[in-house]
């Protein structure tokens, strides 16, 4: 089975104050976080290509920061869509056209540079067994549900809940079929939900607390701390 990584970096990252560039291009410990993320996947021999999905205005910038990278020949740059799901669909259509439909796709957020090789390899192992999978953490906090932002209407059992991370891994043909059938909806925030809605069973891969998504100023500051204290 061929395996391809898709790194989603087409978002604007507007929640980091004062940033003049999308968050995935912000430097962490000397290098853009998107570079550090991509290199984790490019290191793995089983991953044949790494598709880097970025928005059109930042395409030239993305190519420039990777041009001298040791893994550059393994990279493909794909223009993203308006939403996360459209970006993934466009990446999968590229894979379908130039690589094939029976391809395992390991999709990951560009702004999660601390993903471990263990997590990536566990996702690939799941694909090899024929399963779609999602990387998750067990919930340690109680989760409350609200419809209006004012009152709680439900407190589900946290033992039944997990916190979703990435990678999320699936087969290219399954994603194309699901997107074609269901389309792009505001309530669908990730690949796992779209695939689940289309009838695909999804296995769980254990995540890691350090595999955080850098979204806010606090995340950015904490990430610098993690880099300094990595073993």
mmCIF file of C-alpha atoms in Angstrom, residues 8-13 16 19-28 30-38 52-66 77 110-111 214 220:
data_model
loop_
_atom_site.group_PDB
_atom_site.id
_atom_site.type_symbol
_atom_site.label_atom_id
_atom_site.label_comp_id
_atom_site.label_asym_id
_atom_site.label_seq_id
_atom_site.Cartn_x
_atom_site.Cartn_y
_atom_site.Cartn_z
ATOM 1 C CA UNK A 8 -2.818 21.089 6.216
ATOM 2 C CA UNK A 9 -1.420 24.623 6.305
ATOM 3 C CA UNK A 10 -3.974 26.739 4.444
ATOM 4 C CA UNK A 11 -5.502 28.403 7.518
ATOM 5 C CA UNK A 12 -4.915 32.009 8.530
ATOM 6 C CA UNK A 13 -4.309 31.522 12.274
ATOM 7 C CA UNK A 16 -2.337 34.804 17.507
ATOM 8 C CA UNK A 19 1.168 38.040 13.818
ATOM 9 C CA UNK A 20 1.763 39.400 10.306
ATOM 10 C CA UNK A 21 1.878 35.914 8.783
ATOM 11 C CA UNK A 22 -0.285 32.786 9.197
ATOM 12 C CA UNK A 23 0.718 30.910 12.348
ATOM 13 C CA UNK A 24 2.124 27.898 10.487
ATOM 14 C CA UNK A 25 4.905 30.101 9.104
ATOM 15 C CA UNK A 26 5.861 31.575 12.497
ATOM 16 C CA UNK A 27 9.295 30.484 13.641
ATOM 17 C CA UNK A 28 9.642 28.233 16.667
ATOM 18 C CA UNK A 30 14.613 29.081 14.753
ATOM 19 C CA UNK A 31 12.472 27.386 12.083
ATOM 20 C CA UNK A 32 8.908 27.831 10.790
ATOM 21 C CA UNK A 33 6.598 25.383 12.552
ATOM 22 C CA UNK A 34 5.339 24.057 9.212
ATOM 23 C CA UNK A 35 8.894 23.026 8.339
ATOM 24 C CA UNK A 36 9.329 21.200 11.622
ATOM 25 C CA UNK A 37 6.004 19.427 11.118
ATOM 26 C CA UNK A 38 6.698 18.375 7.532
ATOM 27 C CA UNK A 52 1.870 20.523 1.721
ATOM 28 C CA UNK A 53 -1.482 22.311 1.431
ATOM 29 C CA UNK A 54 -1.295 26.106 1.618
ATOM 30 C CA UNK A 55 -3.446 29.008 0.451
ATOM 31 C CA UNK A 56 -2.677 30.593 -2.917
ATOM 32 C CA UNK A 57 -1.294 33.896 -1.506
ATOM 33 C CA UNK A 58 1.292 31.953 0.518
ATOM 34 C CA UNK A 59 2.252 29.342 -2.062
ATOM 35 C CA UNK A 60 5.450 31.088 -3.216
ATOM 36 C CA UNK A 61 6.496 31.709 0.374
ATOM 37 C CA UNK A 62 5.960 28.052 1.274
ATOM 38 C CA UNK A 63 8.038 26.835 -1.660
ATOM 39 C CA UNK A 64 10.810 29.283 -0.808
ATOM 40 C CA UNK A 65 11.194 28.161 2.811
ATOM 41 C CA UNK A 66 11.415 24.515 1.729
ATOM 42 C CA UNK A 77 2.633 21.748 -2.936
ATOM 43 C CA UNK A 110 0.776 22.090 10.074
ATOM 44 C CA UNK A 111 0.493 23.775 13.490
ATOM 45 C CA UNK A 214 -0.641 25.917 18.317
ATOM 46 C CA UNK A 220 3.045 29.728 21.084
#
